[in-house]
Short mmCIF file of C-alpha atoms in Angstrom, two decimals:
data_model
loop_
_atom_site.label_atom_id
_atom_site.label_comp_id
_atom_site.label_asym_id
_atom_site.label_seq_id
_atom_site.Cartn_x
_atom_site.Cartn_y
_atom_site.Cartn_z
CA MET P 557 25.02 27.43 -23.21
CA GLY P 558 26.08 30.96 -24.28
CA SER P 559 22.82 32.45 -23.04
CA ARG P 560 21.27 32.39 -19.61
CA GLY P 561 18.04 33.20 -17.85
CA SER P 562 17.60 35.32 -14.74
CA GLU P 563 14.84 35.91 -12.23
CA ALA P 564 13.82 39.11 -10.49
CA SER P 565 12.85 39.08 -6.84
CA VAL P 566 10.23 36.40 -6.23
CA GLY P 567 7.85 38.92 -4.73
CA SER P 568 8.09 41.29 -7.69
CA LEU P 569 6.93 38.92 -10.43
CA ASP P 570 3.41 37.67 -10.97
CA ARG P 571 3.07 33.90 -11.37
CA THR P 572 2.57 34.01 -15.15
CA THR P 573 5.64 36.19 -15.77
CA ALA P 574 7.79 34.17 -13.37
CA ALA P 575 6.77 30.93 -15.08
CA ALA P 576 7.64 32.37 -18.49
CA VAL P 577 11.08 33.50 -17.26
CA ARG P 578 11.82 30.06 -15.78
CA SER P 579 10.67 28.33 -18.96
CA ALA P 580 12.93 30.48 -21.15
CA ALA P 581 15.88 29.95 -18.81
CA ARG P 582 15.44 26.17 -18.80
CA ALA P 583 15.59 26.21 -22.59
CA VAL P 584 19.21 27.38 -22.50
CA GLY P 585 20.26 25.16 -19.60
CA MET P 586 21.60 27.85 -17.27
CA LEU P 587 19.97 29.99 -14.64
CA LEU P 588 20.85 32.87 -12.36
CA ALA P 589 19.14 34.49 -9.40
CA ALA P 590 20.17 37.01 -6.77
CA LEU P 591 18.83 38.70 -3.63
CA SER P 592 20.04 40.82 -0.78
CA LEU P 593 18.06 41.72 2.28
CA ALA P 594 18.73 44.03 5.20
CA LEU P 595 17.32 43.94 8.72
CA ALA P 596 16.39 46.81 11.00
CA ALA P 597 15.79 45.73 14.58
CA GLY P 598 15.22 42.18 13.42
CA CYS P 599 12.57 42.95 10.81
CA PRO P 600 12.99 42.89 7.00
CA ALA P 601 13.51 46.45 5.80
CA GLY P 602 13.81 45.93 2.07
CA THR P 603 15.40 44.07 -0.80
CA THR P 604 17.87 44.82 -3.54
CA GLY P 605 19.10 42.81 -6.48
CA ASP P 606 17.09 39.92 -7.98
CA PRO P 607 15.51 36.76 -6.14
CA THR P 608 16.10 34.66 -2.69
CA GLY P 609 16.27 31.25 -0.62
CA LEU P 610 15.43 28.22 1.80
CA VAL P 611 16.02 26.44 5.25
CA GLY P 612 18.36 23.78 6.49
CA ASP P 613 20.38 21.55 8.73
CA SER P 614 24.09 22.27 9.15
CA GLN P 615 26.27 19.97 7.08
CA GLN P 616 29.92 20.20 6.13
CA ASN P 617 30.78 19.63 2.50
CA LEU P 618 32.64 16.35 1.91
CA PRO P 619 34.91 15.57 -1.04
CA ALA P 620 33.86 12.74 -3.34
CA GLY P 621 35.45 9.50 -2.24
CA ASP P 622 35.67 10.54 1.41
CA ASN P 623 34.80 7.68 3.75
CA THR P 624 32.75 10.01 5.93
CA THR P 625 29.02 9.86 5.25
CA ASP P 626 27.57 12.75 3.30
CA VAL P 627 24.49 13.43 5.40
CA LEU P 628 23.01 15.87 2.89
CA GLY P 629 23.41 13.32 0.13
CA GLN P 630 21.45 10.84 2.22
CA GLN P 631 18.79 13.37 3.15
CA PHE P 632 18.26 14.76 -0.35
CA ALA P 633 18.00 12.25 -3.18
CA GLY P 634 20.29 12.85 -6.14
CA CYS P 635 22.35 15.56 -4.45
CA ASP P 636 26.07 14.77 -4.79
CA VAL P 637 29.40 16.43 -3.98
CA PRO P 638 31.63 17.14 -7.00
CA ALA P 639 35.19 15.91 -6.62
CA GLU P 640 36.46 19.46 -7.27
CA ALA P 641 34.20 21.12 -4.68
CA GLU P 642 36.94 22.33 -2.34
CA SER P 643 39.11 23.83 -5.07
CA TRP P 644 36.08 25.33 -6.80
CA ARG P 645 34.99 27.06 -3.59
CA ALA P 646 38.50 28.45 -3.17
CA THR P 647 38.41 29.74 -6.75
CA ILE P 648 35.08 31.51 -6.26
CA LEU P 649 36.23 33.11 -3.01
CA LEU P 650 39.40 34.32 -4.75
CA LEU P 651 37.45 35.71 -7.70
CA VAL P 652 34.96 37.49 -5.44
CA ASN P 653 37.74 39.14 -3.45
CA GLN P 654 39.60 40.11 -6.61
CA GLU P 655 36.48 41.88 -7.90
CA ARG P 656 36.02 43.67 -4.58
CA SER P 657 39.68 44.64 -4.24
CA ARG P 658 39.72 46.16 -7.74
CA ARG P 659 37.03 48.56 -6.61
CA GLY P 660 38.62 49.43 -3.28
CA LEU P 661 36.18 47.32 -1.25
CA SER P 662 37.10 45.20 1.75
CA THR P 663 37.46 41.48 1.08
CA VAL P 664 34.98 38.96 2.52
CA ALA P 665 36.01 36.22 4.94
CA TYR P 666 34.92 32.65 4.40
CA SER P 667 32.04 31.47 6.60
CA GLU P 668 31.41 27.79 7.33
CA ALA P 669 27.98 28.70 8.70
CA LEU P 670 27.00 30.32 5.40
CA GLU P 671 28.54 27.40 3.51
CA ALA P 672 26.25 25.03 5.40
CA GLN P 673 23.25 27.13 4.34
CA ALA P 674 24.45 27.23 0.76
CA GLU P 675 25.11 23.49 0.58
CA GLN P 676 21.70 22.57 1.91
CA TYR P 677 19.92 25.00 -0.38
CA ALA P 678 21.67 23.54 -3.41
CA CYS P 679 20.48 20.09 -2.32
CA GLU P 680 16.93 21.35 -1.82
CA MET P 681 16.81 22.76 -5.34
CA ILE P 682 18.12 19.47 -6.75
CA SER P 683 15.90 17.18 -4.70
CA TYR P 684 12.71 19.26 -5.00
CA ASP P 685 13.35 20.18 -8.65
CA PHE P 686 13.10 23.97 -8.59
CA PHE P 687 15.30 27.02 -9.10
CA ALA P 688 14.25 30.05 -7.08
CA HIS P 689 15.01 31.85 -3.84
CA GLU P 690 11.81 30.67 -2.19
CA ASN P 691 11.35 26.93 -1.77
CA PRO P 692 7.98 26.12 -3.36
CA VAL P 693 7.69 22.87 -1.38
CA THR P 694 8.33 24.18 2.13
CA GLY P 695 7.56 27.86 1.51
CA THR P 696 10.75 28.89 3.30
CA THR P 697 12.89 31.90 2.36
CA LEU P 698 16.39 33.23 2.88
CA PRO P 699 15.57 34.85 6.25
CA ASP P 700 14.01 31.54 7.37
CA ARG P 701 17.20 29.70 6.46
CA ALA P 702 19.39 32.22 8.27
CA LEU P 703 17.28 31.72 11.38
CA GLU P 704 17.47 27.93 11.05
CA PHE P 705 21.26 28.05 10.86
CA GLY P 706 21.59 30.55 13.68
CA TYR P 707 23.00 33.32 11.49
CA ASP P 708 21.95 36.51 13.29
CA TYR P 709 22.36 38.98 10.47
CA GLN P 710 22.35 42.67 9.77
CA ILE P 711 22.31 41.99 6.06
CA ILE P 712 22.29 38.86 3.94
CA GLY P 713 22.34 38.18 0.23
CA GLU P 714 22.23 35.23 -2.10
CA ASN P 715 23.31 34.48 -5.67
CA LEU P 716 22.19 31.33 -7.46
CA ALA P 717 23.38 29.77 -10.70
CA ALA P 718 22.84 26.42 -12.39
CA GLY P 719 24.34 24.65 -15.38
CA GLN P 720 27.65 26.51 -15.54
CA PRO P 721 30.44 23.91 -15.87
CA THR P 722 33.17 25.79 -13.98
CA PRO P 723 33.48 28.32 -11.14
CA ASP P 724 34.97 30.84 -13.58
CA ARG P 725 31.88 30.57 -15.80
CA ALA P 726 29.51 30.90 -12.84
CA MET P 727 31.37 34.03 -11.68
CA GLN P 728 31.40 35.43 -15.21
CA ASP P 729 27.64 35.05 -15.46
CA TRP P 730 27.08 36.60 -12.03
CA MET P 731 29.33 39.58 -12.82
CA ASN P 732 27.58 40.10 -16.17
CA SER P 733 24.25 40.46 -14.36
CA PRO P 734 23.75 43.78 -12.51
CA GLY P 735 21.71 42.26 -9.68
CA HIS P 736 24.22 39.51 -9.00
CA ALA P 737 27.23 41.78 -9.35
CA ALA P 738 25.60 44.13 -6.82
CA ASN P 739 25.71 41.33 -4.25
CA VAL P 740 29.33 40.44 -5.04
CA LEU P 741 30.28 44.11 -4.70
CA HIS P 742 28.01 45.11 -1.81
CA PRO P 743 30.24 47.12 0.55
CA ASP P 744 28.44 45.93 3.68
CA PHE P 745 28.96 42.20 3.18
CA ALA P 746 31.72 40.77 5.38
CA GLU P 747 31.35 37.00 4.94
CA LEU P 748 30.70 34.48 2.18
CA GLY P 749 29.75 30.81 2.11
CA ILE P 750 29.63 28.77 -1.10
CA GLY P 751 27.61 25.67 -1.93
CA ILE P 752 28.33 23.50 -4.98
CA ARG P 753 26.33 20.35 -5.64
CA THR P 754 25.75 18.11 -8.64
CA GLY P 755 22.53 16.46 -9.78
CA GLY P 756 19.10 17.65 -10.86
CA GLU P 757 17.91 19.13 -14.12
CA TYR P 758 20.93 21.37 -14.71
CA GLY P 759 23.65 18.98 -13.56
CA ILE P 760 25.39 21.44 -11.22
CA TYR P 761 24.12 24.12 -8.83
CA TRP P 762 26.10 27.06 -7.45
CA VAL P 763 25.02 29.04 -4.37
CA GLN P 764 26.69 32.12 -2.87
CA GLU P 765 25.49 33.21 0.58
CA PHE P 766 26.74 36.65 1.62
CA GLY P 767 26.26 38.17 5.04
CA ARG P 768 27.26 40.39 7.89
CA ARG P 769 26.37 39.41 11.42
CA ARG P 770 24.37 41.78 13.55
CA GLU P 771 26.30 44.41 15.47
CA SER P 772 24.56 46.13 18.36
CA ALA P 773 26.17 49.46 17.48
CA ARG P 774 25.18 49.54 13.82
CA ILE P 775 22.01 48.41 12.07
CA LEU P 776 21.74 48.67 8.29
CA VAL P 777 18.50 49.73 6.64
CA SER P 778 18.00 49.34 2.90
CA PRO P 779 15.36 51.33 0.97
CA ARG P 780 11.95 49.74 1.39
CA ARG P 781 10.49 48.05 -1.66
CA THR P 782 6.99 46.66 -2.01
CA PRO P 783 7.10 42.82 -2.27
#
């Protein structure tokens, strides 16, 4: 558990290399993946960081033992809510803003819309048995998911992790990876949603969805990179 695997952007790895990376990561029981993506006039302009995401139906996270039905848990087999989910989300948000504040960056606000995306994506990875930013079953990506959830973005980013037993360990692994840390410390991100679900091959899945909604007066363009 002291080692971890990571993936580069889905579009930048050939199938053989990507398969080898995933195989090595599974051997140590923990995975990481990250992506950020900017829009110019509604069209993808480029990517930075490592990999990306999926599509979904809005669903609020529910604590274990709550009498309210967990719709995601019904929709996606084996996807459960950890009892500590609420406090773990609060811990990750605190840690993210501490890292940003130390570097003179503005803090991010919590977004329920991005949480809904993150929660569903965690359930998709568990139910469909994969770990990547593109869903291999539906073929959907992070921009697809943002559209599905009505998140009209200037810039969005995603960090994934699996197998880490605590939020502190997940954050430690993200900050020790340049691509993931770049998302945590991206100066243009204004919001964050966090998904935490249990089940699947790695036992627990962590999803950070970063974003900034579109502003008519300012459109961000990241350097173009060939997929």
